[in-house]
PDB file of C-alpha atoms and ligand atoms in Angstrom:
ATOM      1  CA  UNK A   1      18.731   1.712  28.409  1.00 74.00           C
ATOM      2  CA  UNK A   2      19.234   4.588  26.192  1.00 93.00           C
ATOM      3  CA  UNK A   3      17.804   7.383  28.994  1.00 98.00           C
ATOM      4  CA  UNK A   4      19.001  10.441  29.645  1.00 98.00           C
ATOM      5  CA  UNK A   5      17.093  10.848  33.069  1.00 98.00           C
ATOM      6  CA  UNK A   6      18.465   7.078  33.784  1.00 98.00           C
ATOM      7  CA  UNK A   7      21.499   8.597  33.017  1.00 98.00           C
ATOM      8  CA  UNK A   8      21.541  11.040  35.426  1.00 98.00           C
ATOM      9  CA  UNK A   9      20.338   8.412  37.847  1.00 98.00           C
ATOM     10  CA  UNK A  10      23.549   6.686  36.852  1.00 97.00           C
ATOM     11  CA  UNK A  11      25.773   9.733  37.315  1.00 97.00           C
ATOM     12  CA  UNK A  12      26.753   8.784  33.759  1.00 97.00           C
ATOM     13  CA  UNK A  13      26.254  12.334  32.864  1.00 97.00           C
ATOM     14  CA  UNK A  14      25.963  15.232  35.127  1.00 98.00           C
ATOM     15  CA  UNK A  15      23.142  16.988  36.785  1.00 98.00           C
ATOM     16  CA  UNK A  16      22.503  19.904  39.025  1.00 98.00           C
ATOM     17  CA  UNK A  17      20.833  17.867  42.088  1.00 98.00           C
ATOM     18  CA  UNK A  18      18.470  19.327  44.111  1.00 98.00           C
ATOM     19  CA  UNK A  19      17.019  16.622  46.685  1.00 98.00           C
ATOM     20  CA  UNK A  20      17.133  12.825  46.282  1.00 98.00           C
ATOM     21  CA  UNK A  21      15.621  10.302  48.324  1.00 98.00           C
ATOM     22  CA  UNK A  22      15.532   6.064  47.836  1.00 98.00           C
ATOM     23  CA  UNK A  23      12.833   6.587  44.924  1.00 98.00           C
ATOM     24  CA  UNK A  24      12.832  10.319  43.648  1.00 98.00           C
ATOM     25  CA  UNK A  25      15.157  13.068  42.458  1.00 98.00           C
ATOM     26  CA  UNK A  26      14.966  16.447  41.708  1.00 98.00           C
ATOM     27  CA  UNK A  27      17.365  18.348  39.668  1.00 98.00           C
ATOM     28  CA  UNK A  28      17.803  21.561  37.305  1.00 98.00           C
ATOM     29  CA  UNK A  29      16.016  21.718  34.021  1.00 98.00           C
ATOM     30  CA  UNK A  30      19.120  22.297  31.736  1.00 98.00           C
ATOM     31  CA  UNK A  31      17.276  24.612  29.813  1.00 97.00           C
ATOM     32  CA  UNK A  32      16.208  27.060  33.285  1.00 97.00           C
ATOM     33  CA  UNK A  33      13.358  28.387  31.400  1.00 95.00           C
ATOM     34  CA  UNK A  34      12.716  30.234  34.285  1.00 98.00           C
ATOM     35  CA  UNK A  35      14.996  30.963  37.131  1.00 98.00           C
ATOM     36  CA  UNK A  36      14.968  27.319  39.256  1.00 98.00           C
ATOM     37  CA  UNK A  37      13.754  25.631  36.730  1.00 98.00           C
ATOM     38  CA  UNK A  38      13.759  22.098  38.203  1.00 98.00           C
ATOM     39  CA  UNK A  39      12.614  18.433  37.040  1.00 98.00           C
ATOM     40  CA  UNK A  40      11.190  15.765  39.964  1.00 98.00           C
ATOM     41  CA  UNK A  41      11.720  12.240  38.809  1.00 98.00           C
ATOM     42  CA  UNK A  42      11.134   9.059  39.936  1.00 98.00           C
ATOM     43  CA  UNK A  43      14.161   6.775  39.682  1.00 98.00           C
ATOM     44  CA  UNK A  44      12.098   4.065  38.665  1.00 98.00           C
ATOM     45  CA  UNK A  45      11.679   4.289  35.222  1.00 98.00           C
ATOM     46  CA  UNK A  46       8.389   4.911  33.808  1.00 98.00           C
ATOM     47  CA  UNK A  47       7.726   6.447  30.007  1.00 98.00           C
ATOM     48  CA  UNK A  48       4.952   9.220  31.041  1.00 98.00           C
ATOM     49  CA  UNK A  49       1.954   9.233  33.404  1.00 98.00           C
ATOM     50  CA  UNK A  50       0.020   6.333  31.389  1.00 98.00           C
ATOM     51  CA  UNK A  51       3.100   4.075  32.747  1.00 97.00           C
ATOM     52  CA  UNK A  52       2.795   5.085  35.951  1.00 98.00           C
ATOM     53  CA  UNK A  53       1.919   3.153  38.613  1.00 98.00           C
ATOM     54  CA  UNK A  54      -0.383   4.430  41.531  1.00 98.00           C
ATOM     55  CA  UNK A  55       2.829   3.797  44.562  1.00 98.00           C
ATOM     56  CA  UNK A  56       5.155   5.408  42.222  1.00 98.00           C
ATOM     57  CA  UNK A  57       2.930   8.436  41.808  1.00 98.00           C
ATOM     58  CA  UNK A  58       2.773   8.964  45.301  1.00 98.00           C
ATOM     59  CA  UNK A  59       6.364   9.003  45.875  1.00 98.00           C
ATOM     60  CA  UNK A  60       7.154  11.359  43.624  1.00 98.00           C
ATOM     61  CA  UNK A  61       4.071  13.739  43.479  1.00 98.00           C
ATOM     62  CA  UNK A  62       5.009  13.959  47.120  1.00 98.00           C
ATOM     63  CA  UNK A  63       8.173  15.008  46.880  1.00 98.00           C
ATOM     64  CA  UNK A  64       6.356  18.443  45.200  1.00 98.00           C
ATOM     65  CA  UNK A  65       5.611  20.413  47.746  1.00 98.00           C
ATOM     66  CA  UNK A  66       8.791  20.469  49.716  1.00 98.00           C
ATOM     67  CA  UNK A  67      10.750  21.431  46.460  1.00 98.00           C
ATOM     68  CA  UNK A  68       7.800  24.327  45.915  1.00 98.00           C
ATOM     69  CA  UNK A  69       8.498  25.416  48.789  1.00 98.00           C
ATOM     70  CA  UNK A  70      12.190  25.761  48.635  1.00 98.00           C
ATOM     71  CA  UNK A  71      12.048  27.326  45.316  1.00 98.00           C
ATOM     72  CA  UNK A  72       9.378  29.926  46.459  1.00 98.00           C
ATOM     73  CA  UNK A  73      11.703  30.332  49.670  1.00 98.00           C
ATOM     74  CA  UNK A  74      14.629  30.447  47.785  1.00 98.00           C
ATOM     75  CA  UNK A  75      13.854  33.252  44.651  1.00 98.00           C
ATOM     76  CA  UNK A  76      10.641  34.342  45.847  1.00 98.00           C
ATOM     77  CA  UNK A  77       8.518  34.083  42.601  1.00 98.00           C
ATOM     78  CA  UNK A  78       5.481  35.504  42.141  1.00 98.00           C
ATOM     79  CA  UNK A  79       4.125  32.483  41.502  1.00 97.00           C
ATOM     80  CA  UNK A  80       4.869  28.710  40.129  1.00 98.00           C
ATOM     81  CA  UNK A  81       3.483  26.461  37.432  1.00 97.00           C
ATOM     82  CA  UNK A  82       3.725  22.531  38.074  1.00 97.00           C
ATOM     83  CA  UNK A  83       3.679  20.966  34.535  1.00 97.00           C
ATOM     84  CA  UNK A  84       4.195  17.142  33.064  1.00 98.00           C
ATOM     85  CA  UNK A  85       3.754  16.238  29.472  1.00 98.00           C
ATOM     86  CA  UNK A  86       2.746  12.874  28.282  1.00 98.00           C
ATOM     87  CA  UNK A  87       3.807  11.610  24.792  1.00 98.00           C
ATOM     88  CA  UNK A  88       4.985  13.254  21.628  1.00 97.00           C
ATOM     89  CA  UNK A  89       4.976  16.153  20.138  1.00 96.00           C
ATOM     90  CA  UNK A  90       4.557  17.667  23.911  1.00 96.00           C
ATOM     91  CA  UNK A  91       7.297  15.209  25.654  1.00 97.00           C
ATOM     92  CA  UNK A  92      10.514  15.005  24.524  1.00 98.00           C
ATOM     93  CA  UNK A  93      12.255  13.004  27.288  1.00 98.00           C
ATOM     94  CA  UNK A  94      10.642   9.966  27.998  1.00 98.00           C
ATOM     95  CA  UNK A  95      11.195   9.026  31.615  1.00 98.00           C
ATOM     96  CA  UNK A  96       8.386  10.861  33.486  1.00 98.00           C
ATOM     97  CA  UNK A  97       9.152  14.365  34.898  1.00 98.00           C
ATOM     98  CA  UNK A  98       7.269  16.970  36.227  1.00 98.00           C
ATOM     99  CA  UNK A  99       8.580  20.612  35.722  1.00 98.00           C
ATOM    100  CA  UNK A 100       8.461  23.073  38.957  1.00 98.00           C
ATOM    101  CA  UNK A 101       8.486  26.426  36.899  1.00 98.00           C
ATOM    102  CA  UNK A 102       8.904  29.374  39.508  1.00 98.00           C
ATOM    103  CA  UNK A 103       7.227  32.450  37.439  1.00 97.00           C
ATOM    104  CA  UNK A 104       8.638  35.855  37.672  1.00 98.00           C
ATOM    105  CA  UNK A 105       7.452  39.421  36.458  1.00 97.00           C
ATOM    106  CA  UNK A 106       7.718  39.874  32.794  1.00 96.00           C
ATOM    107  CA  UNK A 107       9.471  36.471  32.682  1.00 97.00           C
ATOM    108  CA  UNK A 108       8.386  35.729  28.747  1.00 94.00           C
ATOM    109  CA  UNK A 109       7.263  31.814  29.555  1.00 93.00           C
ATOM    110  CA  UNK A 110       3.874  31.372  27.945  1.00 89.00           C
ATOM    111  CA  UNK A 111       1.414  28.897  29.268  1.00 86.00           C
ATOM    112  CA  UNK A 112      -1.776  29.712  28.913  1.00 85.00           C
ATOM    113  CA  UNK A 113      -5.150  27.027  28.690  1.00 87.00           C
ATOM    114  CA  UNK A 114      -8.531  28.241  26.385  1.00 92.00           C
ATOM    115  CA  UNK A 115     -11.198  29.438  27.874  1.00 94.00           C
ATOM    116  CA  UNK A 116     -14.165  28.145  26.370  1.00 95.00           C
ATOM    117  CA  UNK A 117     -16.532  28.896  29.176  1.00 95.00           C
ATOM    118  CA  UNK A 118     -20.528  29.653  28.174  1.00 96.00           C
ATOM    119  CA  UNK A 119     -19.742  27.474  25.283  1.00 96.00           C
ATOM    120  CA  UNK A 120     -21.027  24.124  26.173  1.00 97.00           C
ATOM    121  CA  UNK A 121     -24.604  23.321  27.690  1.00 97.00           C
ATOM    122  CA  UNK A 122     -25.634  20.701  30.588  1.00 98.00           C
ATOM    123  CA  UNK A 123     -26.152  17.404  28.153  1.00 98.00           C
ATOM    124  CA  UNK A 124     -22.580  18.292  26.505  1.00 98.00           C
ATOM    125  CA  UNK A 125     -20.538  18.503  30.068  1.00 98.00           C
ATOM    126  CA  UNK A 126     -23.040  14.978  31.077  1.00 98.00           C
ATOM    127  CA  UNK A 127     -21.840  13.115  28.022  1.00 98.00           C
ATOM    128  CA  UNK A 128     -18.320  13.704  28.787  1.00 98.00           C
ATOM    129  CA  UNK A 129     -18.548  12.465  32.255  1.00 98.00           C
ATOM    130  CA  UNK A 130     -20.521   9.191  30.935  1.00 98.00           C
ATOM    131  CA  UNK A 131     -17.543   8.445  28.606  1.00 98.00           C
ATOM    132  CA  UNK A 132     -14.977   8.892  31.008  1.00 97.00           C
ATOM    133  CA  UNK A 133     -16.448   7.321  34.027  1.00 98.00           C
ATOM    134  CA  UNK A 134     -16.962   4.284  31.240  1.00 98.00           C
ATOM    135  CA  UNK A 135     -12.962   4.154  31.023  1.00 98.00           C
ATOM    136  CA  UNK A 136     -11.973   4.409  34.905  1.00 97.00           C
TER     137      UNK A 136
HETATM  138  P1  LIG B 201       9.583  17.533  28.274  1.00 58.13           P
HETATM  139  O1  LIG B 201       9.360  18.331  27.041  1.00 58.13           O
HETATM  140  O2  LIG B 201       8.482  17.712  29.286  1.00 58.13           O
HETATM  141  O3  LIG B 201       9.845  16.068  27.954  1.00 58.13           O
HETATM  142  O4  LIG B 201      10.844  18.153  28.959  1.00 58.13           O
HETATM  143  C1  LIG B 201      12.097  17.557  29.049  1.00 58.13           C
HETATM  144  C2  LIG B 201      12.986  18.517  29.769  1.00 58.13           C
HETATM  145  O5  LIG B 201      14.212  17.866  30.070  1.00 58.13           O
HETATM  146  C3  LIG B 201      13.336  19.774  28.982  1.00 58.13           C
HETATM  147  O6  LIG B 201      12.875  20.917  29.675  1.00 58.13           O
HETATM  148  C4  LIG B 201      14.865  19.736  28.917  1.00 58.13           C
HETATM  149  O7  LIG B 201      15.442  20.989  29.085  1.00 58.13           O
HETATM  150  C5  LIG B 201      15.214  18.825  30.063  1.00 58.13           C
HETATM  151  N1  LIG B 201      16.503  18.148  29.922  1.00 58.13           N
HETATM  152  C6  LIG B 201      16.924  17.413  28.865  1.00 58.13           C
HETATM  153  N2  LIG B 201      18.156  16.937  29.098  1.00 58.13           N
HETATM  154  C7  LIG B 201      18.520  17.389  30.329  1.00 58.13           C
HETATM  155  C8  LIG B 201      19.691  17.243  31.141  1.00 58.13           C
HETATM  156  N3  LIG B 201      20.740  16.520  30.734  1.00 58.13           N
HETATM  157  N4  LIG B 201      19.721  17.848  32.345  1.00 58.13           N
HETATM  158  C9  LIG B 201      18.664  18.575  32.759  1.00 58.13           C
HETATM  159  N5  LIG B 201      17.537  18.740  32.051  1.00 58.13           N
HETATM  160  C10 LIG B 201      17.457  18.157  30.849  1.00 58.13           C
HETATM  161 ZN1  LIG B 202      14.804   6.497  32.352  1.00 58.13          ZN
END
């Protein structure tokens, strides 16, 4: 399979491993957008969250916390932003990840969500929940 994460898995190409158990591994974003930049994956794999199955979640969403804490141990951010993107133009590799971003002063990264509070009235947040309880 033409992977780059499998890849890794493979130790076809190298990687800066973190932690690795039987079904996830953690490694350094080559990128380090931020200082410990690191990637969790699961070594089964999976294209992005809509491919991913509920035991497979667990596993490696559980492996998160432990590498949080190491990183906030280890560099002593002021803080840390968990992110996972699902399908182009936001994903680019396409063996889920989720990023472990350790944020520092001043550190340049922008991520930021709208704020579109006040905006929206009762019936409009209601409708949303009937559609997506329909699809659950
Ligand atoms: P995304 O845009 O969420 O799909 O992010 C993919 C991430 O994989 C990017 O942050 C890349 O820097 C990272 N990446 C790509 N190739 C490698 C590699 N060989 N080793 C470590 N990280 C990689
Ligand atoms: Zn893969």
């Amino acid at each position: 399979m033409d992977c780059i994460f499998c890849k890794i898995l493979e130790n076809e190409i190298p990687s800066y491993k973190i932690y690795e158990d039987d079904d996830v591994l953690a490694f350094l974003d080559i990128t380090q957008g931020t200082k410990g930049h690191t990637l969790i994956i699961p070594k089964k794999h999976v294209k992005n969250v809509y491919e991913l199955d509920e035991d497979t979640a667990v596993k490696v969403f559980g492996v998160v916390p432990k590498i949080a804490k190491a990183l906030k141990s280890t560099f002593n951010p002021i803080g840390l932003n968990i992110v996972n993107n699902n399908d182009k133009p936001l994903q680019s590799v396409f063996h889920f990840h989720i990023h472990l971003i350790p944020r520092y002063e001043n550190d340049g990264m922008v991520l930021s969500t709208l704020n579109n509070y006040g905006k929206f009235n009762d019936d409009h947040f209601n409708s949303l929940v009937d559609l997506i309880k329909k699809e659950l």
